[in-house]
Amino acid sequence: MSRAVLALLRAVPLHRIPLTIRHSYDFGTDRDLVGHRLLNAQSWDAIRATAGPFGLPSTRTEWEIAAAEHDFAARAAAIAAIADDVAARRICSYGVGAAFVELNLARLRPDLELVCTDFTPHTIARLRELFPEAEVRHHDLLTDTPLDAGLHLFHRIDSELSNRQWRTIIPRFREPILLVATELLELDALLRELRTRRTATATDAGYIRTEPALRSLWRTSHRDRKVPIGRQPGFLLTPRLP
Ligand SMILES: C[S@@+](CC[C@H](N)C(=O)[O-])C[C@H]1O[C@@H](n2cnc3c(N)ncnc32)[C@H](O)[C@@H]1O
């Protein structure tokens, strides 16, 4: 990219512009397993069966070790504090994947009921074995209605659905939603996306949005409060209408 284009991009106040772009990811040698498009249950099931950073470990001990990494425990503590704020006793997490945050939450607050869901049949079956503390269920956000909970957790799943899909799904939720964003689109992320999509092994992995674009997904149906969840940006959504 030329210096002039870079200077132009730097001058754009991205954090003020509602911009959604496609998100690409380079899975390297796992590309053959995932295919050119990640957004389906088979591809997610395939990547969860690997030993890489997206994998769900096969034993409880390995799973606990992986869940102790990063800031998962800090995120769980922040999520528990929000649950207390909204007086929720039952939390339902959608698109849990390897459920590292949810394991930390169950250990920190065994008094809370925890439901873990995803649309990946094989991963859900394995997670059910690993995670007896939680109710583990198959649930597809695109076709199933919200489950019974005092707080709905959307932890890093904003990337998975289009703007149109989220605008149909979010208004169906009548209890508070805690949405923890995967990443907000800022200059560094934009430059990375432009680089990644040029690589031969890039996989289409959904969407990445600036903060105004993300908030536009629920503006007509929900109010929000920005809440940091560990190092991730989070938004607590409450329905505008009772
Ligand atoms: C980026 S991963 C996040 C996983 C986990 N929440 C985390 O933060 O590590 C996105 C997850 O959303 C799930 N997902 C994608 N589309 C979905 C849908 N329509 N219904 C339910 N889950 C979905 C995928 O299976 C995947 O586990």
mmCIF file of C-alpha atoms and ligand atoms in Angstrom:
data_model
loop_
_atom_site.group_PDB
_atom_site.id
_atom_site.type_symbol
_atom_site.label_atom_id
_atom_site.label_comp_id
_atom_site.label_asym_id
_atom_site.label_seq_id
_atom_site.Cartn_x
_atom_site.Cartn_y
_atom_site.Cartn_z
ATOM 1 C CA MET A 1 0.000 0.000 0.000
ATOM 2 C CA SER A 2 1.411 3.399 -0.950
ATOM 3 C CA ARG A 3 2.277 5.973 1.705
ATOM 4 C CA ALA A 4 -0.354 8.329 0.282
ATOM 5 C CA VAL A 5 -3.145 5.746 0.721
ATOM 6 C CA LEU A 6 -1.931 4.952 4.225
ATOM 7 C CA ALA A 7 -1.892 8.649 5.159
ATOM 8 C CA LEU A 8 -5.421 8.981 3.772
ATOM 9 C CA LEU A 9 -6.629 6.005 5.841
ATOM 10 C CA ARG A 10 -4.993 7.420 8.966
ATOM 11 C CA ALA A 11 -6.938 10.662 8.496
ATOM 12 C CA VAL A 12 -10.308 8.850 8.461
ATOM 13 C CA PRO A 13 -12.015 8.871 11.907
ATOM 14 C CA LEU A 14 -12.984 5.188 11.667
ATOM 15 C CA HIS A 15 -14.327 5.107 15.233
ATOM 16 C CA ARG A 16 -17.069 7.532 14.135
ATOM 17 C CA ILE A 17 -18.084 5.850 10.888
ATOM 18 C CA PRO A 18 -20.595 2.966 10.687
ATOM 19 C CA LEU A 19 -18.524 0.557 8.624
ATOM 20 C CA THR A 20 -18.910 -3.230 8.309
ATOM 21 C CA ILE A 21 -16.418 -5.183 6.212
ATOM 22 C CA ARG A 22 -15.823 -8.884 5.562
ATOM 23 C CA HIS A 23 -13.428 -10.536 7.999
ATOM 24 C CA SER A 24 -10.857 -12.985 6.626
ATOM 25 C CA TYR A 25 -8.672 -15.392 8.568
ATOM 26 C CA ASP A 26 -5.725 -17.456 7.441
ATOM 27 C CA PHE A 27 -6.000 -20.925 9.015
ATOM 28 C CA GLY A 28 -2.712 -21.990 7.386
ATOM 29 C CA THR A 29 -2.417 -25.774 7.229
ATOM 30 C CA ASP A 30 -5.945 -26.199 8.689
ATOM 31 C CA ARG A 31 -7.387 -24.433 5.612
ATOM 32 C CA ASP A 32 -8.217 -27.799 4.003
ATOM 33 C CA LEU A 33 -10.371 -28.727 7.011
ATOM 34 C CA VAL A 34 -12.219 -25.423 7.192
ATOM 35 C CA GLY A 35 -12.629 -24.631 3.504
ATOM 36 C CA HIS A 36 -12.947 -21.185 1.959
ATOM 37 C CA ARG A 37 -15.889 -20.200 4.159
ATOM 38 C CA LEU A 38 -16.037 -20.685 7.946
ATOM 39 C CA LEU A 39 -19.640 -19.680 8.571
ATOM 40 C CA ASN A 40 -21.287 -23.083 8.817
ATOM 41 C CA ALA A 41 -21.561 -25.746 11.501
ATOM 42 C CA GLN A 42 -19.388 -28.312 9.656
ATOM 43 C CA SER A 43 -16.422 -25.937 9.319
ATOM 44 C CA TRP A 44 -16.673 -24.870 12.969
ATOM 45 C CA ASP A 45 -16.946 -28.513 14.063
ATOM 46 C CA ALA A 46 -13.848 -29.324 11.983
ATOM 47 C CA ILE A 47 -11.721 -26.549 13.514
ATOM 48 C CA ARG A 48 -12.869 -27.444 17.061
ATOM 49 C CA ALA A 49 -11.502 -30.968 16.491
ATOM 50 C CA THR A 50 -7.954 -29.641 15.895
ATOM 51 C CA ALA A 51 -5.244 -29.086 18.501
ATOM 52 C CA GLY A 52 -4.790 -25.439 17.413
ATOM 53 C CA PRO A 53 -6.005 -22.264 19.141
ATOM 54 C CA PHE A 54 -9.620 -22.894 18.043
ATOM 55 C CA GLY A 55 -9.706 -26.519 19.202
ATOM 56 C CA LEU A 56 -11.803 -27.936 22.033
ATOM 57 C CA PRO A 57 -9.365 -30.151 23.985
ATOM 58 C CA SER A 58 -10.371 -33.776 24.398
ATOM 59 C CA THR A 59 -9.783 -34.151 28.145
ATOM 60 C CA ARG A 60 -11.051 -32.132 31.094
ATOM 61 C CA THR A 61 -7.502 -31.509 32.325
ATOM 62 C CA GLU A 62 -6.351 -30.099 28.970
ATOM 63 C CA TRP A 63 -9.508 -28.035 28.725
ATOM 64 C CA GLU A 64 -8.954 -26.531 32.206
ATOM 65 C CA ILE A 65 -5.340 -25.661 31.329
ATOM 66 C CA ALA A 66 -6.447 -23.897 28.119
ATOM 67 C CA ALA A 67 -9.192 -22.028 29.994
ATOM 68 C CA ALA A 68 -6.617 -20.657 32.463
ATOM 69 C CA GLU A 69 -4.884 -18.728 29.627
ATOM 70 C CA HIS A 70 -5.460 -15.165 28.354
ATOM 71 C CA ASP A 71 -7.864 -13.013 30.380
ATOM 72 C CA PHE A 72 -10.725 -15.554 30.409
ATOM 73 C CA ALA A 73 -10.973 -15.472 34.236
ATOM 74 C CA ALA A 74 -11.164 -11.646 34.258
ATOM 75 C CA ARG A 75 -13.876 -11.778 31.602
ATOM 76 C CA ALA A 76 -15.840 -14.321 33.644
ATOM 77 C CA ALA A 77 -15.638 -12.062 36.715
ATOM 78 C CA ALA A 78 -16.898 -9.082 34.678
ATOM 79 C CA ILE A 79 -19.751 -11.175 33.259
ATOM 80 C CA ALA A 80 -20.724 -12.354 36.763
ATOM 81 C CA ALA A 81 -20.798 -8.727 37.958
ATOM 82 C CA ILE A 82 -23.164 -7.823 35.105
ATOM 83 C CA ALA A 83 -25.384 -10.814 35.945
ATOM 84 C CA ASP A 84 -25.603 -9.512 39.511
ATOM 85 C CA ASP A 85 -26.381 -5.993 38.217
ATOM 86 C CA VAL A 86 -29.368 -7.242 36.234
ATOM 87 C CA ALA A 87 -30.349 -9.767 38.960
ATOM 88 C CA ALA A 88 -29.925 -12.738 36.587
ATOM 89 C CA ARG A 89 -29.664 -16.204 38.163
ATOM 90 C CA ARG A 90 -29.585 -18.059 34.838
ATOM 91 C CA ILE A 91 -27.183 -17.139 32.021
ATOM 92 C CA CYS A 92 -27.455 -18.516 28.511
ATOM 93 C CA SER A 93 -24.387 -18.267 26.281
ATOM 94 C CA TYR A 94 -24.841 -18.593 22.496
ATOM 95 C CA GLY A 95 -22.078 -19.798 20.147
ATOM 96 C CA VAL A 96 -19.948 -20.956 23.108
ATOM 97 C CA GLY A 97 -17.378 -22.740 20.959
ATOM 98 C CA ALA A 98 -14.711 -24.134 23.307
ATOM 99 C CA ALA A 99 -16.449 -22.437 26.281
ATOM 100 C CA PHE A 100 -13.283 -21.230 28.007
ATOM 101 C CA VAL A 101 -14.985 -18.166 29.494
ATOM 102 C CA GLU A 102 -17.997 -20.234 30.512
ATOM 103 C CA LEU A 103 -15.788 -22.745 32.378
ATOM 104 C CA ASN A 104 -14.249 -19.856 34.342
ATOM 105 C CA LEU A 105 -17.725 -18.518 35.059
ATOM 106 C CA ALA A 106 -18.990 -21.887 36.347
ATOM 107 C CA ARG A 107 -15.983 -22.209 38.648
ATOM 108 C CA LEU A 108 -16.231 -18.648 39.924
ATOM 109 C CA ARG A 109 -19.983 -18.678 40.462
ATOM 110 C CA PRO A 110 -21.398 -22.185 40.910
ATOM 111 C CA ASP A 111 -24.559 -20.545 42.290
ATOM 112 C CA LEU A 112 -25.500 -19.279 38.796
ATOM 113 C CA GLU A 113 -27.303 -21.584 36.363
ATOM 114 C CA LEU A 114 -25.386 -21.757 33.107
ATOM 115 C CA VAL A 115 -26.694 -22.843 29.705
ATOM 116 C CA CYS A 116 -24.136 -23.269 26.895
ATOM 117 C CA THR A 117 -25.281 -23.463 23.276
ATOM 118 C CA ASP A 118 -23.844 -23.659 19.785
ATOM 119 C CA PHE A 119 -25.003 -24.869 16.368
ATOM 120 C CA THR A 120 -22.152 -27.401 16.015
ATOM 121 C CA PRO A 121 -23.510 -30.935 16.767
ATOM 122 C CA HIS A 122 -20.129 -32.679 17.274
ATOM 123 C CA THR A 123 -18.581 -29.965 19.434
ATOM 124 C CA ILE A 124 -21.730 -29.741 21.543
ATOM 125 C CA ALA A 125 -21.683 -33.513 22.121
ATOM 126 C CA ARG A 126 -18.025 -33.345 23.252
ATOM 127 C CA LEU A 127 -18.622 -30.275 25.415
ATOM 128 C CA ARG A 128 -21.523 -32.022 27.164
ATOM 129 C CA GLU A 129 -19.055 -34.702 28.324
ATOM 130 C CA LEU A 130 -16.465 -32.164 29.503
ATOM 131 C CA PHE A 131 -18.837 -29.756 31.228
ATOM 132 C CA PRO A 132 -21.303 -31.440 33.612
ATOM 133 C CA GLU A 133 -21.743 -28.186 35.587
ATOM 134 C CA ALA A 134 -23.580 -26.575 32.645
ATOM 135 C CA GLU A 135 -26.637 -27.434 30.600
ATOM 136 C CA VAL A 136 -25.193 -27.908 27.102
ATOM 137 C CA ARG A 137 -27.664 -27.612 24.216
ATOM 138 C CA HIS A 138 -27.755 -27.395 20.464
ATOM 139 C CA HIS A 139 -29.128 -24.011 19.372
ATOM 140 C CA ASP A 140 -28.967 -22.172 16.043
ATOM 141 C CA LEU A 141 -29.403 -18.428 16.419
ATOM 142 C CA LEU A 142 -30.756 -18.202 12.876
ATOM 143 C CA THR A 143 -33.611 -20.663 13.380
ATOM 144 C CA ASP A 144 -34.248 -21.142 17.132
ATOM 145 C CA THR A 145 -35.950 -18.745 19.515
ATOM 146 C CA PRO A 146 -34.159 -17.281 22.575
ATOM 147 C CA LEU A 147 -33.834 -19.657 25.547
ATOM 148 C CA ASP A 148 -35.067 -19.027 29.058
ATOM 149 C CA ALA A 149 -32.473 -16.853 30.872
ATOM 150 C CA GLY A 150 -32.107 -13.676 32.918
ATOM 151 C CA LEU A 151 -29.002 -12.704 30.928
ATOM 152 C CA HIS A 152 -28.095 -13.736 27.375
ATOM 153 C CA LEU A 153 -24.376 -13.839 26.607
ATOM 154 C CA PHE A 154 -23.079 -13.213 23.059
ATOM 155 C CA HIS A 155 -19.337 -13.693 23.613
ATOM 156 C CA ARG A 156 -17.353 -12.956 20.438
ATOM 157 C CA ILE A 157 -20.085 -14.069 18.064
ATOM 158 C CA ASP A 158 -20.756 -10.657 16.470
ATOM 159 C CA SER A 159 -18.473 -11.736 13.599
ATOM 160 C CA GLU A 160 -20.682 -14.702 12.685
ATOM 161 C CA LEU A 161 -23.796 -13.019 11.284
ATOM 162 C CA SER A 162 -24.552 -10.245 8.828
ATOM 163 C CA ASN A 163 -26.088 -6.904 9.776
ATOM 164 C CA ARG A 164 -29.424 -8.002 8.358
ATOM 165 C CA GLN A 165 -29.352 -11.267 10.358
ATOM 166 C CA TRP A 166 -28.507 -9.532 13.666
ATOM 167 C CA ARG A 167 -31.228 -6.939 13.110
ATOM 168 C CA THR A 168 -33.749 -9.767 12.851
ATOM 169 C CA ILE A 169 -32.383 -11.758 15.805
ATOM 170 C CA ILE A 170 -31.641 -9.148 18.496
ATOM 171 C CA PRO A 171 -35.218 -7.739 18.790
ATOM 172 C CA ARG A 172 -36.462 -11.251 19.734
ATOM 173 C CA PHE A 173 -34.565 -11.065 23.046
ATOM 174 C CA ARG A 174 -36.676 -9.622 25.851
ATOM 175 C CA GLU A 175 -34.112 -9.984 28.694
ATOM 176 C CA PRO A 176 -30.742 -8.162 28.831
ATOM 177 C CA ILE A 177 -28.021 -9.255 26.398
ATOM 178 C CA LEU A 178 -24.325 -8.907 27.158
ATOM 179 C CA LEU A 179 -22.553 -8.674 23.808
ATOM 180 C CA VAL A 180 -18.771 -8.995 24.036
ATOM 181 C CA ALA A 181 -17.332 -7.876 20.715
ATOM 182 C CA THR A 182 -14.654 -9.955 19.001
ATOM 183 C CA GLU A 183 -12.785 -6.830 17.873
ATOM 184 C CA LEU A 184 -13.771 -3.329 16.818
ATOM 185 C CA LEU A 185 -12.696 -2.252 13.356
ATOM 186 C CA GLU A 186 -9.914 0.303 13.775
ATOM 187 C CA LEU A 187 -7.005 1.214 11.523
ATOM 188 C CA ASP A 188 -4.716 -1.688 12.526
ATOM 189 C CA ALA A 189 -7.520 -4.199 12.020
ATOM 190 C CA LEU A 190 -8.445 -2.649 8.675
ATOM 191 C CA LEU A 191 -4.860 -2.915 7.408
ATOM 192 C CA ARG A 192 -4.625 -6.522 8.653
ATOM 193 C CA GLU A 193 -7.901 -7.421 6.913
ATOM 194 C CA LEU A 194 -6.681 -5.907 3.635
ATOM 195 C CA ARG A 195 -3.446 -7.932 3.914
ATOM 196 C CA THR A 196 -5.128 -11.212 4.902
ATOM 197 C CA ARG A 197 -7.714 -11.215 2.156
ATOM 198 C CA ARG A 198 -4.876 -11.127 -0.422
ATOM 199 C CA THR A 199 -3.334 -14.385 0.850
ATOM 200 C CA ALA A 200 -4.126 -17.512 -1.160
ATOM 201 C CA THR A 201 -5.259 -19.465 1.923
ATOM 202 C CA ALA A 202 -7.589 -16.798 3.389
ATOM 203 C CA THR A 203 -10.941 -18.060 4.653
ATOM 204 C CA ASP A 204 -14.064 -15.920 4.722
ATOM 205 C CA ALA A 205 -14.715 -15.720 8.477
ATOM 206 C CA GLY A 206 -17.649 -13.308 8.720
ATOM 207 C CA TYR A 207 -17.642 -9.619 9.539
ATOM 208 C CA ILE A 208 -15.819 -6.948 11.516
ATOM 209 C CA ARG A 209 -17.430 -3.622 12.398
ATOM 210 C CA THR A 210 -16.579 -0.205 13.724
ATOM 211 C CA GLU A 211 -18.297 0.687 17.000
ATOM 212 C CA PRO A 212 -21.045 2.789 15.320
ATOM 213 C CA ALA A 213 -21.762 -0.098 12.918
ATOM 214 C CA LEU A 214 -21.997 -2.561 15.801
ATOM 215 C CA ARG A 215 -24.336 -0.316 17.793
ATOM 216 C CA SER A 216 -26.522 0.195 14.725
ATOM 217 C CA LEU A 217 -27.433 -3.522 14.962
ATOM 218 C CA TRP A 218 -29.674 -2.938 17.992
ATOM 219 C CA ARG A 219 -30.328 0.818 18.029
ATOM 220 C CA THR A 220 -34.039 0.546 17.225
ATOM 221 C CA SER A 221 -34.792 -2.274 19.680
ATOM 222 C CA HIS A 222 -32.299 -1.916 22.572
ATOM 223 C CA ARG A 223 -30.482 0.709 24.625
ATOM 224 C CA ASP A 224 -26.849 -0.046 25.452
ATOM 225 C CA ARG A 225 -24.218 0.622 28.055
ATOM 226 C CA LYS A 226 -20.563 0.078 27.163
ATOM 227 C CA VAL A 227 -18.862 -2.227 29.677
ATOM 228 C CA PRO A 228 -15.289 -3.540 29.426
ATOM 229 C CA ILE A 229 -15.179 -7.341 29.729
ATOM 230 C CA GLY A 230 -11.551 -8.065 30.531
ATOM 231 C CA ARG A 231 -9.702 -6.576 27.575
ATOM 232 C CA GLN A 232 -12.703 -6.959 25.241
ATOM 233 C CA PRO A 233 -15.240 -4.225 24.482
ATOM 234 C CA GLY A 234 -18.668 -5.209 25.799
ATOM 235 C CA PHE A 235 -22.166 -3.768 25.507
ATOM 236 C CA LEU A 236 -25.060 -4.439 27.854
ATOM 237 C CA LEU A 237 -28.278 -4.257 25.837
ATOM 238 C CA THR A 238 -31.684 -3.760 27.420
ATOM 239 C CA PRO A 239 -34.913 -3.744 25.391
ATOM 240 C CA ARG A 240 -36.395 -0.310 24.727
ATOM 241 C CA LEU A 241 -39.912 -1.623 25.223
ATOM 242 C CA PRO A 242 -40.859 -3.568 28.376
HETATM 243 C C1 LIG B 1 -15.677 -16.752 16.979
HETATM 244 S S1 LIG B 1 -16.419 -18.164 17.683
HETATM 245 C C2 LIG B 1 -16.618 -17.688 19.374
HETATM 246 C C3 LIG B 1 -16.666 -18.847 20.309
HETATM 247 C C4 LIG B 1 -16.678 -18.485 21.794
HETATM 248 N N1 LIG B 1 -17.888 -17.764 22.149
HETATM 249 C C5 LIG B 1 -15.461 -17.668 22.129
HETATM 250 O O1 LIG B 1 -15.559 -16.484 22.393
HETATM 251 O O2 LIG B 1 -14.361 -18.269 22.134
HETATM 252 C C6 LIG B 1 -18.069 -18.093 17.057
HETATM 253 C C7 LIG B 1 -18.957 -19.244 17.499
HETATM 254 O O3 LIG B 1 -20.292 -18.980 17.028
HETATM 255 C C8 LIG B 1 -20.869 -20.185 16.618
HETATM 256 N N2 LIG B 1 -21.953 -19.880 15.665
HETATM 257 C C9 LIG B 1 -21.823 -19.390 14.408
HETATM 258 N N3 LIG B 1 -23.031 -19.248 13.835
HETATM 259 C C10 LIG B 1 -23.948 -19.666 14.758
HETATM 260 C C11 LIG B 1 -25.356 -19.781 14.756
HETATM 261 N N4 LIG B 1 -26.079 -19.459 13.656
HETATM 262 N N5 LIG B 1 -25.978 -20.239 15.863
HETATM 263 C C12 LIG B 1 -25.240 -20.588 16.959
HETATM 264 N N6 LIG B 1 -23.905 -20.516 17.029
HETATM 265 C C13 LIG B 1 -23.263 -20.056 15.923
HETATM 266 C C14 LIG B 1 -19.722 -20.991 16.019
HETATM 267 O O4 LIG B 1 -19.960 -22.374 16.041
HETATM 268 C C15 LIG B 1 -18.570 -20.582 16.934
HETATM 269 O O5 LIG B 1 -18.397 -21.511 17.992
#
